PDB file of C-alpha atoms in Angstrom:
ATOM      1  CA  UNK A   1      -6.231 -23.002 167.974  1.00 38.00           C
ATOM      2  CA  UNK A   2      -7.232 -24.081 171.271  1.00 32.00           C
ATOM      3  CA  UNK A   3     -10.284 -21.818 173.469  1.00 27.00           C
ATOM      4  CA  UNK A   4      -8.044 -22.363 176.540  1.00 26.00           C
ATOM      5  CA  UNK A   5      -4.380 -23.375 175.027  1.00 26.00           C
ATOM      6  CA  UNK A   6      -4.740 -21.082 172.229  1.00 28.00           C
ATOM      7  CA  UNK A   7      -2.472 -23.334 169.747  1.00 31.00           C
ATOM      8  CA  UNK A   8      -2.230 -22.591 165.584  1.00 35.00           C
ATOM      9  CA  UNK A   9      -1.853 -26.060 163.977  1.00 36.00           C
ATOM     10  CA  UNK A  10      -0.601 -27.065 160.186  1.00 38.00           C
ATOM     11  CA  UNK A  11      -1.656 -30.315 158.598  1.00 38.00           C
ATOM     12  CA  UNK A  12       1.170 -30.929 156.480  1.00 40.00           C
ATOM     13  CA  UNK A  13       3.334 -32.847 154.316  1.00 41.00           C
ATOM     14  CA  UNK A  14      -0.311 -35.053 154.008  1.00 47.00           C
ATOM     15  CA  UNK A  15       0.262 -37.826 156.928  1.00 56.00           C
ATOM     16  CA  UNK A  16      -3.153 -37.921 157.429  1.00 69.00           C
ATOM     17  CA  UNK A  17      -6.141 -36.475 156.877  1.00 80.00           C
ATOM     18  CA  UNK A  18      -8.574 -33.645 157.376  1.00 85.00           C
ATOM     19  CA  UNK A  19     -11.224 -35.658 159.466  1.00 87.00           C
ATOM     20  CA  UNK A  20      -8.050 -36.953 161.535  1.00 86.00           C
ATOM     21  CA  UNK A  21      -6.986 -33.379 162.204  1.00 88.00           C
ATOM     22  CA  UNK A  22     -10.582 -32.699 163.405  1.00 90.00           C
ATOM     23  CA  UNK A  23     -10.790 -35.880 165.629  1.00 89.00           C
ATOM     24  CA  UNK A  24      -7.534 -35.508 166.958  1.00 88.00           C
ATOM     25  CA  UNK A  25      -8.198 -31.596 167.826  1.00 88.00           C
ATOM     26  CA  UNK A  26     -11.961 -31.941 169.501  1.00 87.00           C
ATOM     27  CA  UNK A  27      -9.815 -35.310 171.679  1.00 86.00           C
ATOM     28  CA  UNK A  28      -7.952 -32.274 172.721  1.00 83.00           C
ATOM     29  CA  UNK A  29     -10.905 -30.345 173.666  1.00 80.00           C
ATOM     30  CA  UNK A  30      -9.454 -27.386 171.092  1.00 82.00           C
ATOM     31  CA  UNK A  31     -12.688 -25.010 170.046  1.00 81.00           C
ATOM     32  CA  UNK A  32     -10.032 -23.494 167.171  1.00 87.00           C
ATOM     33  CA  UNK A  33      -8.355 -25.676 164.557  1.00 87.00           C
ATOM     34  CA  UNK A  34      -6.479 -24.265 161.546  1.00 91.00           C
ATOM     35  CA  UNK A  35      -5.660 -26.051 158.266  1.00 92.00           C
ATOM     36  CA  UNK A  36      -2.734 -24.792 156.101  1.00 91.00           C
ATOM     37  CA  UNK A  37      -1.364 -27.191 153.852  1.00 89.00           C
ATOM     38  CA  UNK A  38       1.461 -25.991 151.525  1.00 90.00           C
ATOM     39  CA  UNK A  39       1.303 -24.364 148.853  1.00 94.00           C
ATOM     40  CA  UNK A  40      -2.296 -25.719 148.446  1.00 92.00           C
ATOM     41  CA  UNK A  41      -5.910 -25.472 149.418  1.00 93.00           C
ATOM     42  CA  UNK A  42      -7.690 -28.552 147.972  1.00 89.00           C
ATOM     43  CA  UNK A  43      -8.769 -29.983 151.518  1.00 89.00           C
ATOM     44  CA  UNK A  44      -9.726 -27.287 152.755  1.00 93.00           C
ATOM     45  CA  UNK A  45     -13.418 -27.304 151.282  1.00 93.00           C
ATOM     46  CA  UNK A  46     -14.038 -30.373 152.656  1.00 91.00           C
ATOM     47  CA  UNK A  47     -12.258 -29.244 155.939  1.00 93.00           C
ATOM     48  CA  UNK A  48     -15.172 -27.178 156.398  1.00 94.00           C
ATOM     49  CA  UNK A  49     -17.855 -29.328 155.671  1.00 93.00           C
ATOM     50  CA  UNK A  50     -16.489 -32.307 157.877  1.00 93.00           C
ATOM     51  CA  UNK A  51     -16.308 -29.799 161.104  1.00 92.00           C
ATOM     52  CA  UNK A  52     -19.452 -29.333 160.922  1.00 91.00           C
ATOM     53  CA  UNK A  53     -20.104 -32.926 163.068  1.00 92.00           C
ATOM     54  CA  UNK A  54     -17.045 -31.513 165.584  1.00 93.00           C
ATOM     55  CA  UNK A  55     -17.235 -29.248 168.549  1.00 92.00           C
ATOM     56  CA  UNK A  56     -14.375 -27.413 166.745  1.00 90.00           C
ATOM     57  CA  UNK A  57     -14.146 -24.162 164.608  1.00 93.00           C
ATOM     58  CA  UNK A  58     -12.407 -24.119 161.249  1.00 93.00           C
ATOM     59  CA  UNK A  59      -9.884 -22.101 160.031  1.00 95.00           C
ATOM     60  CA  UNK A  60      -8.102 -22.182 156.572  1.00 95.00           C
ATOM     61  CA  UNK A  61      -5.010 -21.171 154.744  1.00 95.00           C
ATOM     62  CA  UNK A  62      -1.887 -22.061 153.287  1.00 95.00           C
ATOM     63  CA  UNK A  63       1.485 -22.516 154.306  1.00 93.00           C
ATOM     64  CA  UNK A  64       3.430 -20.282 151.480  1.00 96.00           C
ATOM     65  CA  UNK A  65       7.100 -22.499 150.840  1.00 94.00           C
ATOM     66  CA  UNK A  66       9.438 -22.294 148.194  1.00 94.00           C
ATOM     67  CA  UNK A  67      10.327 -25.602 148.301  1.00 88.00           C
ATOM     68  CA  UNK A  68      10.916 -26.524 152.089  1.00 87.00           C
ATOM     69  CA  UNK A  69      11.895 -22.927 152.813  1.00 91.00           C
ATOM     70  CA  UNK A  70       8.879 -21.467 154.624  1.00 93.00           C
ATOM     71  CA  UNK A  71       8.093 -17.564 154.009  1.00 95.00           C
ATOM     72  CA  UNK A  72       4.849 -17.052 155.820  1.00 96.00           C
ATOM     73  CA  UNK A  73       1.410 -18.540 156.703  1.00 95.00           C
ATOM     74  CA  UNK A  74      -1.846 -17.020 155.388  1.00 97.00           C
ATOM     75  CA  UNK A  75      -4.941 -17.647 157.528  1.00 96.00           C
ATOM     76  CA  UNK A  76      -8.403 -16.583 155.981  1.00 97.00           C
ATOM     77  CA  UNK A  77     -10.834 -13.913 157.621  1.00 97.00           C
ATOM     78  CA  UNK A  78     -14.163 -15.041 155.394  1.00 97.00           C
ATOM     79  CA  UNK A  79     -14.633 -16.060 151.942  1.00 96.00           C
ATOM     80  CA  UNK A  80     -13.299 -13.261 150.479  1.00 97.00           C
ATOM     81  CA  UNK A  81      -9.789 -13.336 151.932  1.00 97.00           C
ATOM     82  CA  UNK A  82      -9.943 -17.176 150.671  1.00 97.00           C
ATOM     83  CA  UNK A  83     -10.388 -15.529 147.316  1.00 97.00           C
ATOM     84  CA  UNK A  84      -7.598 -13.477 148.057  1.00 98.00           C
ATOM     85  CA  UNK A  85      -4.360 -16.136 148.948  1.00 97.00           C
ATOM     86  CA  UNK A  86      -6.081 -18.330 146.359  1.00 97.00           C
ATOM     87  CA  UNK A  87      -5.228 -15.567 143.301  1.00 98.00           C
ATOM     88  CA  UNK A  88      -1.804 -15.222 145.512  1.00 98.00           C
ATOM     89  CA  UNK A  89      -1.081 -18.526 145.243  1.00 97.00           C
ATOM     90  CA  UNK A  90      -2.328 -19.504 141.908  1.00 97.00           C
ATOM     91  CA  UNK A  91      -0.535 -15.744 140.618  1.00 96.00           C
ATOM     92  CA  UNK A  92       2.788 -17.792 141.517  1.00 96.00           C
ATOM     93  CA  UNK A  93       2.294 -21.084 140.535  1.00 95.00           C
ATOM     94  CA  UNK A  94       1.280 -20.282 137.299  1.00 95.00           C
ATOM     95  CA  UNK A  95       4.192 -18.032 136.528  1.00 96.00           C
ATOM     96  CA  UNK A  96       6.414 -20.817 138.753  1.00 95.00           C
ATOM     97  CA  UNK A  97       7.603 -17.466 140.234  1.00 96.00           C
ATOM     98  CA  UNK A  98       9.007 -17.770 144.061  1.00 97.00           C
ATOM     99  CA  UNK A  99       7.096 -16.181 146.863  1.00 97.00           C
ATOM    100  CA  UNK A 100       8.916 -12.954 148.359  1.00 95.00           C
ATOM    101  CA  UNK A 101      10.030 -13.081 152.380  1.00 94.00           C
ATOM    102  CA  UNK A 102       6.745 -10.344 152.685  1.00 93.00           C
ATOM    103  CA  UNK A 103       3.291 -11.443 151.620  1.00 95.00           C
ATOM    104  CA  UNK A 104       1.739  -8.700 149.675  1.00 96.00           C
ATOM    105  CA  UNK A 105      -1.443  -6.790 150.960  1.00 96.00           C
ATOM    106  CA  UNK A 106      -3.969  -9.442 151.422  1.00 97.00           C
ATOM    107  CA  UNK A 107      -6.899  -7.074 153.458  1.00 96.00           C
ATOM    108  CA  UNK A 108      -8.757 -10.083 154.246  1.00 97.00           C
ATOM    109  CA  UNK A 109      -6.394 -12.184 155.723  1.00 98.00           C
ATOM    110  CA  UNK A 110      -4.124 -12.304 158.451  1.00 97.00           C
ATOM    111  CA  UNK A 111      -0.274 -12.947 158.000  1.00 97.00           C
ATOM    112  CA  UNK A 112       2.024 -15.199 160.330  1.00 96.00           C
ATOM    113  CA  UNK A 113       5.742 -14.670 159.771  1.00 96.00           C
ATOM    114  CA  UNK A 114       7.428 -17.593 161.911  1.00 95.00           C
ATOM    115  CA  UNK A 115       9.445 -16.105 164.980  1.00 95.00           C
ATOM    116  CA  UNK A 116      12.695 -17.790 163.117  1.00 92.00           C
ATOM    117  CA  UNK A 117      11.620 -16.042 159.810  1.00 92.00           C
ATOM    118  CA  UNK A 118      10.911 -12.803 161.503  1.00 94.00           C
ATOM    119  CA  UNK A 119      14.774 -13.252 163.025  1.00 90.00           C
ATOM    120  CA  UNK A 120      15.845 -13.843 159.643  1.00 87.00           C
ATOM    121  CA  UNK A 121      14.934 -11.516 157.609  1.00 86.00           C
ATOM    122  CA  UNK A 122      15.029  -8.887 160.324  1.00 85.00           C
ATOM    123  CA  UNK A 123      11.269  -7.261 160.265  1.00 83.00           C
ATOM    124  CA  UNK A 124      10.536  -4.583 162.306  1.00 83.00           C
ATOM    125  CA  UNK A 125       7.460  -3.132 160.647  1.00 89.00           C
ATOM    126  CA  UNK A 126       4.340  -4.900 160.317  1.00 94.00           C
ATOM    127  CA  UNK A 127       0.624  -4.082 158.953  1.00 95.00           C
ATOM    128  CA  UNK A 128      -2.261  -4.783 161.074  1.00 95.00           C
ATOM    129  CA  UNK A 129      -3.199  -7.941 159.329  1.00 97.00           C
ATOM    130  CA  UNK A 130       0.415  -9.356 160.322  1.00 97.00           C
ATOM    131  CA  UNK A 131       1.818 -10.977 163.184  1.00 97.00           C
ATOM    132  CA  UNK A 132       5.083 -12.962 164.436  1.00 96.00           C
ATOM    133  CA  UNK A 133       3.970 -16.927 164.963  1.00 95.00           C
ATOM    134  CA  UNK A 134       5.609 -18.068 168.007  1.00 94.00           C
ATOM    135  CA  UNK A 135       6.366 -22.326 168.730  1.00 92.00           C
ATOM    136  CA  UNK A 136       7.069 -23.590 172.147  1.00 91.00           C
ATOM    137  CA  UNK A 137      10.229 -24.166 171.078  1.00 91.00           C
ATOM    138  CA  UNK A 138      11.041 -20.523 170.209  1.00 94.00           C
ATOM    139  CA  UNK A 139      10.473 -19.482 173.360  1.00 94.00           C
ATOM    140  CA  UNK A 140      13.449 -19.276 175.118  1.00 93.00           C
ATOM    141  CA  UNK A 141      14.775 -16.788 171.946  1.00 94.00           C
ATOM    142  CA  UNK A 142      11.870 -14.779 171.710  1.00 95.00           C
ATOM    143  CA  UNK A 143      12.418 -14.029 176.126  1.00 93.00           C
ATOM    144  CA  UNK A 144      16.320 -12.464 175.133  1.00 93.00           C
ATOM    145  CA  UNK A 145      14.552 -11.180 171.545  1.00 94.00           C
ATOM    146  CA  UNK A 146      13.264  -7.158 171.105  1.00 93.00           C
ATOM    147  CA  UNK A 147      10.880  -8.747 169.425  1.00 94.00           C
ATOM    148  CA  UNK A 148       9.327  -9.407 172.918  1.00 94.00           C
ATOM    149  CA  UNK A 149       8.278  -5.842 173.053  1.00 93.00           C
ATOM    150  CA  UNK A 150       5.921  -6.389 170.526  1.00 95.00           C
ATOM    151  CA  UNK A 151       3.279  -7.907 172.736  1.00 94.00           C
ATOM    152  CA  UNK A 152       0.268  -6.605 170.197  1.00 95.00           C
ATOM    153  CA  UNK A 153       1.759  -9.117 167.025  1.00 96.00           C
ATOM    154  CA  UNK A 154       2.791 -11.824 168.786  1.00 96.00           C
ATOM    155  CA  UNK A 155       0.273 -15.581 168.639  1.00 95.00           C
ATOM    156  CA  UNK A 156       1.306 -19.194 168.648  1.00 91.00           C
ATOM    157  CA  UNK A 157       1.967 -20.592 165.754  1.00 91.00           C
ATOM    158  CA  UNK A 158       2.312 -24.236 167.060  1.00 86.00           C
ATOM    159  CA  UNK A 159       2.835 -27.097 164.487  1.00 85.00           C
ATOM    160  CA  UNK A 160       1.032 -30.580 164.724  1.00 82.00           C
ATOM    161  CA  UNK A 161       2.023 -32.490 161.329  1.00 78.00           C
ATOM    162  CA  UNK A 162       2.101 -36.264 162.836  1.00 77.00           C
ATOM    163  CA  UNK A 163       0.605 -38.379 165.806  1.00 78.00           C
ATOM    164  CA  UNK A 164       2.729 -40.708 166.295  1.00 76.00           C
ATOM    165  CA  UNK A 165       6.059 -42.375 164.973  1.00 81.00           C
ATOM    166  CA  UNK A 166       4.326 -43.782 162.376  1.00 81.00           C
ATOM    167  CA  UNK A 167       3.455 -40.921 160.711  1.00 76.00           C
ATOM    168  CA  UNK A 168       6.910 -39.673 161.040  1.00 78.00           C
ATOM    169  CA  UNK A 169       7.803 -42.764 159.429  1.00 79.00           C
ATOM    170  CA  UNK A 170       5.565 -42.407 156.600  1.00 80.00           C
ATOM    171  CA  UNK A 171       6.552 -38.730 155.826  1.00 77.00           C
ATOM    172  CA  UNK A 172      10.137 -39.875 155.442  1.00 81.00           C
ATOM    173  CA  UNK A 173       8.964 -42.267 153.336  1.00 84.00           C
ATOM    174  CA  UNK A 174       7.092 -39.430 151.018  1.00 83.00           C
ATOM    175  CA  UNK A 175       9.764 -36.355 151.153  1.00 81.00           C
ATOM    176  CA  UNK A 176      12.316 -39.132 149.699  1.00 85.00           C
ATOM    177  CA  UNK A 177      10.093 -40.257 147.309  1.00 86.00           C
ATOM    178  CA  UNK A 178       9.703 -36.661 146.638  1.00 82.00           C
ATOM    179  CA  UNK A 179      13.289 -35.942 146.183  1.00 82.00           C
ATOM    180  CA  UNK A 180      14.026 -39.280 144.470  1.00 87.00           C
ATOM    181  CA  UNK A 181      16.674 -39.908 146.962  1.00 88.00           C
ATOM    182  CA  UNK A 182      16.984 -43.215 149.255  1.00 90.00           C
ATOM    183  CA  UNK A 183      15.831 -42.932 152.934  1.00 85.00           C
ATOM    184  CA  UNK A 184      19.011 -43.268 154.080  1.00 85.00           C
ATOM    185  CA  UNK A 185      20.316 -40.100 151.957  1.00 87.00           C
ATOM    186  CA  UNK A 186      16.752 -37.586 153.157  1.00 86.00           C
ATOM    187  CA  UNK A 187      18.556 -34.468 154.427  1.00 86.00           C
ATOM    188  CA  UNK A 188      17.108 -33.042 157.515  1.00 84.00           C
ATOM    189  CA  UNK A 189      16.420 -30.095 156.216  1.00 81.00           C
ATOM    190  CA  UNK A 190      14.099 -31.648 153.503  1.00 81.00           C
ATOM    191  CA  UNK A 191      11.816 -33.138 157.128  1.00 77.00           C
ATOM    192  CA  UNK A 192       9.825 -31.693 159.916  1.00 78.00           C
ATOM    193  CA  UNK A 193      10.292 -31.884 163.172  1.00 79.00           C
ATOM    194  CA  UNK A 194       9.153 -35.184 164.712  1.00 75.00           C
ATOM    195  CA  UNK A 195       8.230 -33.637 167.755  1.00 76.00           C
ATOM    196  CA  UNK A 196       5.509 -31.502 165.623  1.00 80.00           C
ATOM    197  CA  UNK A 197       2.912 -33.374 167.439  1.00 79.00           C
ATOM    198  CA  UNK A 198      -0.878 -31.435 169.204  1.00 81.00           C
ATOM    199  CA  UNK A 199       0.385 -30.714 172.617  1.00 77.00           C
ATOM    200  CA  UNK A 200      -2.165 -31.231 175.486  1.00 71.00           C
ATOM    201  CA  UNK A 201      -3.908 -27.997 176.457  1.00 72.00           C
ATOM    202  CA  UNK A 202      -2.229 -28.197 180.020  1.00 76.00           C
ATOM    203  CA  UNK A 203       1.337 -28.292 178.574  1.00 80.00           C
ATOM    204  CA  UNK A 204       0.627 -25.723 176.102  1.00 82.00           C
ATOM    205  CA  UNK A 205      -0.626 -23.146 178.847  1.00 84.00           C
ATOM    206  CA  UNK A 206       2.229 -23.701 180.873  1.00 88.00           C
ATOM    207  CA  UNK A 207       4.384 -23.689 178.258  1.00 90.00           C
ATOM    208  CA  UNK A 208       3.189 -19.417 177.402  1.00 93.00           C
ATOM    209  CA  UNK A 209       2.315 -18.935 181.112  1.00 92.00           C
ATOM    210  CA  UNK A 210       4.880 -16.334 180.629  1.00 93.00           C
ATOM    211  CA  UNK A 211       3.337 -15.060 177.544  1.00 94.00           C
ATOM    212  CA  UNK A 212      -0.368 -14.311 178.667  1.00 92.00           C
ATOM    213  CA  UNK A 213      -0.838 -11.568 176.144  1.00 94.00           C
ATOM    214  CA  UNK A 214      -0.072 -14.136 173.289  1.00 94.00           C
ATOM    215  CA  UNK A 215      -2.895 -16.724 174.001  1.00 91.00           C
ATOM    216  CA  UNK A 216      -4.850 -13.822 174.361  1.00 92.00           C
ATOM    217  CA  UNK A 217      -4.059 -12.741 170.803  1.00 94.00           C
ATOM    218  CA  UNK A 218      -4.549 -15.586 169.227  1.00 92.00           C
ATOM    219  CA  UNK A 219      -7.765 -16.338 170.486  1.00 91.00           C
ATOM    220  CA  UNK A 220      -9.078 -12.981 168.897  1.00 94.00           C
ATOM    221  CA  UNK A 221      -7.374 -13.752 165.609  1.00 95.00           C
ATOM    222  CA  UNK A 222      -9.700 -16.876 165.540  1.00 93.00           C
ATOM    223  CA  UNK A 223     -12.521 -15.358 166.924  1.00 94.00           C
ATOM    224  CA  UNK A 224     -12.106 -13.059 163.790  1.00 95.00           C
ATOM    225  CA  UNK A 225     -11.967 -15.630 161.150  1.00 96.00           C
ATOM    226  CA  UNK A 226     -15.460 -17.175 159.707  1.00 95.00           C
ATOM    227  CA  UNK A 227     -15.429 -18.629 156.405  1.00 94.00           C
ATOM    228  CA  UNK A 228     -18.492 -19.975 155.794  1.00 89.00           C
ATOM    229  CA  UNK A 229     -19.776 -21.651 152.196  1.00 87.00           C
ATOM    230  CA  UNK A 230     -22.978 -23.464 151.532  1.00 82.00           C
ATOM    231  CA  UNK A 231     -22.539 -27.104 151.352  1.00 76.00           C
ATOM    232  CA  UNK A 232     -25.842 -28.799 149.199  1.00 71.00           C
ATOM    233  CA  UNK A 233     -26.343 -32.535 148.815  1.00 66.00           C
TER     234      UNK A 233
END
């Protein structure tokens, strides 16, 4: 999440790296920078210790999938609520149980349901930890959507999984290694976009000028989130 632009970002499908996320977000001048891998937290411990040499503030969470189908995104408040979507998470894996299409009370998190979810599944009530993630490319729905009336739950949920075509490239490369298929055979449904790229904080302002309420909100969903742990040599 950017101070000015406001922007959620997911590291994902692992193209590169947690320091590369970092370098490529304080290039951007973003203050805010989330990491939610799927279905996993193991960089995000050394997330926070490597933004510690970055003008940027941490976040961390997890992207909850079964399989590629994406349910919602957890982002931690503090330590405990890192606790909490850990057990969530682990509670699952361990009983290789899928995730249901509404996260369960996690009091010290917050909860993004993507705008297309949200459509979906057709949720119209939502706690006060939750809130409907919104991509420059849902825009145009969300301006003919009632969900437009809900200007208190709505915040950018903005993906950057690649930099360039070569990390596009390489993805590919993993999902059909991952599905034991030939490159050539990769469904698109089993990629991400290739345009999930960081968007300059320019385009991304212009791109919610529309919106003003939902930078707004996702600036104090950041602002809310500090986990902190005590890194020793």
């Amino acid at each position: 999440m950017y101070l000015n632009c406001h922007s959620y970002f997911s590291l994902r499908y692992g193209t590169f790296s947690e320091n590369d996320l970092l370098k490529l977000a304080a290039s951007n001048k973003s203050k805010f920078v989330a990491l939610t891998d799927i279905n996993n937290t193991s960089a995000c411990l050394n997330f926070l210790k490597q933004a510690k040499d970055y003008p940027v503030k941490p976040l961390v969470g997890i992207d909850f999938r079964n399989g590629v189908d994406q349910k919602y995104v957890v982002i931690a408040k503090d330590r405990d609520g890192f606790r909490q979507m850990n057990e969530h998470l682990s509670k699952h894996l361990h009983a290789k149980k899928n995730f249901d299409e509404k996260a369960p009370i996690l009091a010290n998190c917050y909860v993004i349901y993507p705008f297309k979810k949200v459509l979906k599944i057709n949720k119209t009530e939502f706690r006060e930890n939750e809130f409907i993630g919104v991509s420059v490319r849902d825009l145009n729905k969300l301006k003919f959507s009632e969900y437009r009336k809900l200007t208190s739950k709505l915040v950018v949920l903005q993906s950057v999984s690649f930099r360039s075509k070569k990390d596009f490239n390489a993805h590919r490369l993993l999902r059909a290694i991952d599905n034991n298929t030939l490159l050539s055979k990769l469904p698109v449904e089993e990629q991400a976009d290739p345009e999930d790229k960081m968007l300059s904080e320019e385009k991304l302002i212009e791109a919610f000028n529309e919106f003003p309420e939902i930078l707004s909100n996702t600036e104090a969903l950041a602002e809310n989130c500090n986990v902190e742990f005590t890194f020793s040599k």
